[in-house]
Coordinates of C-alpha atoms in Angstrom, one line a residue:
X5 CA 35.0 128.6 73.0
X6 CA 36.3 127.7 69.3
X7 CA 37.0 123.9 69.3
X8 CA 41.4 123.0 68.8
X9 CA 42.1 121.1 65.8
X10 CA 44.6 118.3 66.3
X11 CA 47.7 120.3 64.5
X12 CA 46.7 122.8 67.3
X13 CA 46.7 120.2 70.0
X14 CA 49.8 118.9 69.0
X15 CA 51.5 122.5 68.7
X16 CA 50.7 123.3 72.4
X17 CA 51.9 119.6 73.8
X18 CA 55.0 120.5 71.9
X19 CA 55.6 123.6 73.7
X20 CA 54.4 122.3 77.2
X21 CA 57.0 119.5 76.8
X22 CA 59.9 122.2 75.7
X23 CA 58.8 124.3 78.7
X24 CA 59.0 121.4 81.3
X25 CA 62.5 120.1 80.0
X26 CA 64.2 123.9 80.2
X27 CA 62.3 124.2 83.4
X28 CA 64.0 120.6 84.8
X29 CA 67.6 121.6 83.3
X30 CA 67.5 125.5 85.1
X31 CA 66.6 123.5 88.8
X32 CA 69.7 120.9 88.0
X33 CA 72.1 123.4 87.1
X34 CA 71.8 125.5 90.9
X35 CA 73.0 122.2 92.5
X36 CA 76.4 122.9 90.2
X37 CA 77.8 125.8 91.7
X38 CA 79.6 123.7 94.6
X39 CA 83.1 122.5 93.6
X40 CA 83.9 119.2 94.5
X41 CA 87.1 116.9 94.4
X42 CA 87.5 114.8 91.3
X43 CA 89.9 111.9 90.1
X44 CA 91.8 112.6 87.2
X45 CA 94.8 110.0 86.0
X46 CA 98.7 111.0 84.4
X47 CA 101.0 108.5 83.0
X48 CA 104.2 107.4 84.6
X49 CA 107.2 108.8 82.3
X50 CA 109.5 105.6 82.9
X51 CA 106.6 102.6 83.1
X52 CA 103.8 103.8 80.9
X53 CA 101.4 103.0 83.3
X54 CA 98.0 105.7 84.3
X55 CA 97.9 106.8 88.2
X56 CA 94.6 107.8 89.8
X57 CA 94.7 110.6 91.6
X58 CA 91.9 112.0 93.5
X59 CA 92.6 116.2 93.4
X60 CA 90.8 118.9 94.6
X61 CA 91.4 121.3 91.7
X62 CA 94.9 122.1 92.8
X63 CA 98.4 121.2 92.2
X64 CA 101.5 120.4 95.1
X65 CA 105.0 121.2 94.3
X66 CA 107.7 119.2 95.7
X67 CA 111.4 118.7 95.3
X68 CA 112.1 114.9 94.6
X69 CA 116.3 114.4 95.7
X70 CA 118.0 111.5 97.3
X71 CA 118.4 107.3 95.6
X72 CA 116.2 108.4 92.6
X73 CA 116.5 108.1 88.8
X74 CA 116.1 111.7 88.1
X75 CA 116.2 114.7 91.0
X76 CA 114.2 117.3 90.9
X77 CA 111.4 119.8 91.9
X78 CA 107.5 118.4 90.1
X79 CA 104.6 119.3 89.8
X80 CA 102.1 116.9 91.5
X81 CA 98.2 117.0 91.4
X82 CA 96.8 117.2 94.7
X83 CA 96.1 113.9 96.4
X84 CA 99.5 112.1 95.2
X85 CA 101.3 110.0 97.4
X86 CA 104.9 109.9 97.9
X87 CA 104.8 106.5 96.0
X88 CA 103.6 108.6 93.1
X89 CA 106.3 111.2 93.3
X90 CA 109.1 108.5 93.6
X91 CA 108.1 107.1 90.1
X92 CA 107.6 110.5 88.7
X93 CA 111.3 111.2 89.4
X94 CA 112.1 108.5 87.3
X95 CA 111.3 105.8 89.8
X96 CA 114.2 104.8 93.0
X97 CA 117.8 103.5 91.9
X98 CA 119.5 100.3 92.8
X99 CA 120.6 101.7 96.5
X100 CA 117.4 103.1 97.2
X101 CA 115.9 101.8 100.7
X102 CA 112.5 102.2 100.2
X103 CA 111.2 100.0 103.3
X104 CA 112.5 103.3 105.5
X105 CA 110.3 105.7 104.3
X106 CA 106.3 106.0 103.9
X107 CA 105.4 105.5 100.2
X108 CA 101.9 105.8 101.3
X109 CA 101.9 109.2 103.0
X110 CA 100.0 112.4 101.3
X111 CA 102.1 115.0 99.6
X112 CA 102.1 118.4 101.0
X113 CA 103.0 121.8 98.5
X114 CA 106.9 122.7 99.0
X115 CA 107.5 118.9 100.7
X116 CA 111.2 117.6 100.3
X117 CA 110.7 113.7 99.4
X118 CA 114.2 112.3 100.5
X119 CA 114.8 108.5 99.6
X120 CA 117.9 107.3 101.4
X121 CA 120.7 104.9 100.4
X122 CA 120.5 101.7 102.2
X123 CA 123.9 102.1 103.9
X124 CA 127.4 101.0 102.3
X125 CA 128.0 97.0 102.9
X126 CA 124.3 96.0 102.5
X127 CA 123.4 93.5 104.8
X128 CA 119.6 93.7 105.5
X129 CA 117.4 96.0 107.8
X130 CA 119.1 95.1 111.0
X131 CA 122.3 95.4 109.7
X132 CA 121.9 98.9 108.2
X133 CA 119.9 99.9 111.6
X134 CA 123.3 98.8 113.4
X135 CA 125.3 100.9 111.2
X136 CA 122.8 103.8 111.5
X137 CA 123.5 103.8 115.1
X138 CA 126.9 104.1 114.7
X139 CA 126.8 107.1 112.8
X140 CA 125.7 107.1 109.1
X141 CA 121.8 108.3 110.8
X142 CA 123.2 110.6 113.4
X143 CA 125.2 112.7 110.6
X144 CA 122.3 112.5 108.2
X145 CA 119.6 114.8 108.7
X146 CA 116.0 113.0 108.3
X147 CA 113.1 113.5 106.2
X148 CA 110.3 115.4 108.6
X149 CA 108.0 114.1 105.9
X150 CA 108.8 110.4 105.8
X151 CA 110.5 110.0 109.3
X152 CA 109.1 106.9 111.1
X153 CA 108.6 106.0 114.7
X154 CA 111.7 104.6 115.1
X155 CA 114.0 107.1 113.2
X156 CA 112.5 109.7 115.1
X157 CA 113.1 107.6 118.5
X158 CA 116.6 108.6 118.0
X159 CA 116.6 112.1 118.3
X160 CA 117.5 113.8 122.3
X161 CA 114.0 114.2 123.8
X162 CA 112.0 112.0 121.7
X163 CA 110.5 109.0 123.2
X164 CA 108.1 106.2 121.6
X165 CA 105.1 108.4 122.6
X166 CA 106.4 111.8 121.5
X167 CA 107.4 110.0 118.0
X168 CA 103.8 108.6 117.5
X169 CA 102.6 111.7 118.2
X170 CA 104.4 113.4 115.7
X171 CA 103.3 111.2 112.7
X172 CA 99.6 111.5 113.9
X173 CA 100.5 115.6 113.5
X174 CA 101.8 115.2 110.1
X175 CA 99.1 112.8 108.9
X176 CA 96.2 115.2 110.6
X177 CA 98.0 118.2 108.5
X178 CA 98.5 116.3 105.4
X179 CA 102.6 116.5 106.1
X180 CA 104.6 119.2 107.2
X181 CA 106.3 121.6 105.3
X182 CA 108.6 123.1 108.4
X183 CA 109.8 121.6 111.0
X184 CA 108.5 124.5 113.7
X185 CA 105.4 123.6 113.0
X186 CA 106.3 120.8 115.5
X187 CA 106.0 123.4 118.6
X188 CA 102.1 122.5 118.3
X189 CA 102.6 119.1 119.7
X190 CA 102.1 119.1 123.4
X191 CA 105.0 118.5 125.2
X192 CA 107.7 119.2 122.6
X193 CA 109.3 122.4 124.6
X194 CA 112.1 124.4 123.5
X195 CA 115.1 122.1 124.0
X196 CA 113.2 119.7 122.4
X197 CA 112.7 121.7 119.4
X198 CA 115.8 122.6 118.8
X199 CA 117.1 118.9 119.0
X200 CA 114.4 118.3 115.6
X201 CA 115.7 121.4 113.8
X202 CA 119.3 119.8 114.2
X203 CA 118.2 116.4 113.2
X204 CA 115.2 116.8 110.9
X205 CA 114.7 118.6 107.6
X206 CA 111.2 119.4 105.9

């Protein structure tokens, strides 16, 4: 067998290394075929300020109405919070009472995001729960999607339990988007059913 000259030698290391790094790139690229949830950011119109958002590769639409800046239906990426749609629609107005809704909970595709008024005459939390009771809550319908324990309390046939209950519901489903969907929650029958579709709204 004809001895290599070093050029030689050097030719066929060359080509051994090219062959091992194709050979490494093909076996990483068939783990890449799995689609996976990635964070992506967008800036606030009003503060200038970047919002991380973890998304799953698709986009929620929701209509934004109530004590905001500007009302409307947006486009959300997948993962935003209420908070996030709040400050989108220009952020909350100077009657807005944030502390009665759940800036924190997960936006669901075709969600309603209400922010109320805190209610005419100010006068703190307790105040406005005592005029709520007289009859600015009961005429007002309330958000399915932001509802807490205590606004739902209020409805015919809801108890502390039941309430709790519900918000587990809506946080297992990443919110609600109708309130039938309700009828899953054992023990919620059909006089208690229609008591939420008279009180709540998506």
């Amino acid at each position: 067998m004809p001895e290599l000259s070093r050029t030689q030698v050097a030719v066929y290391g060359a080509i051994a290394v090219a062959l091992l790094f194709v050979g490494a790139r093909a076996v990483r690229g068939e783990g890449g075929g799995t689609e996976s949830s990635y964070t992506t950011s967008y800036e606030d119109d009003e503060s200038g300020s970047s919002v991380a958002v973890e998304e799953g590769g698709s986009d929620v639409v929701v209509d934004v109405t109530g004590a905001v800046q500007r009302p409307g239906v947006y486009r959300m990426p997948a993962g935003s919070r209420v908070n996030d749609a709040v400050k989108r629609a220009g952020g909350e107005t100077g009657k807005a009472a944030l502390d009665s809704i759940n800036l924190a909970a997960r936006l669901a595709d075709g969600q309603q995001v209400v922010v109320p008024e805190e209610p005419p005459g100010g006068g703190g939390t307790a105040a406005g729960a005592a005029i709520g009771a007289v009859g600015t809550e009961e005429d007002a319908p309330i958000s399915l999607s932001t509802a807490t324990a205590a606004e739902l309390d209020t409805i015919d046939g809801i108890g502390p339990v039941t309430a709790e209950d519900i918000i587990e519901f809506r946080e297992e489903h990443g919110g609600l988007s109708s309130v039938d969907q309700l009828d899953e929650i054992s023990g919620i029958g059909p006089a208690t059913m229609e008591a939420l579709r008279e009180r709540l709204q998506p």
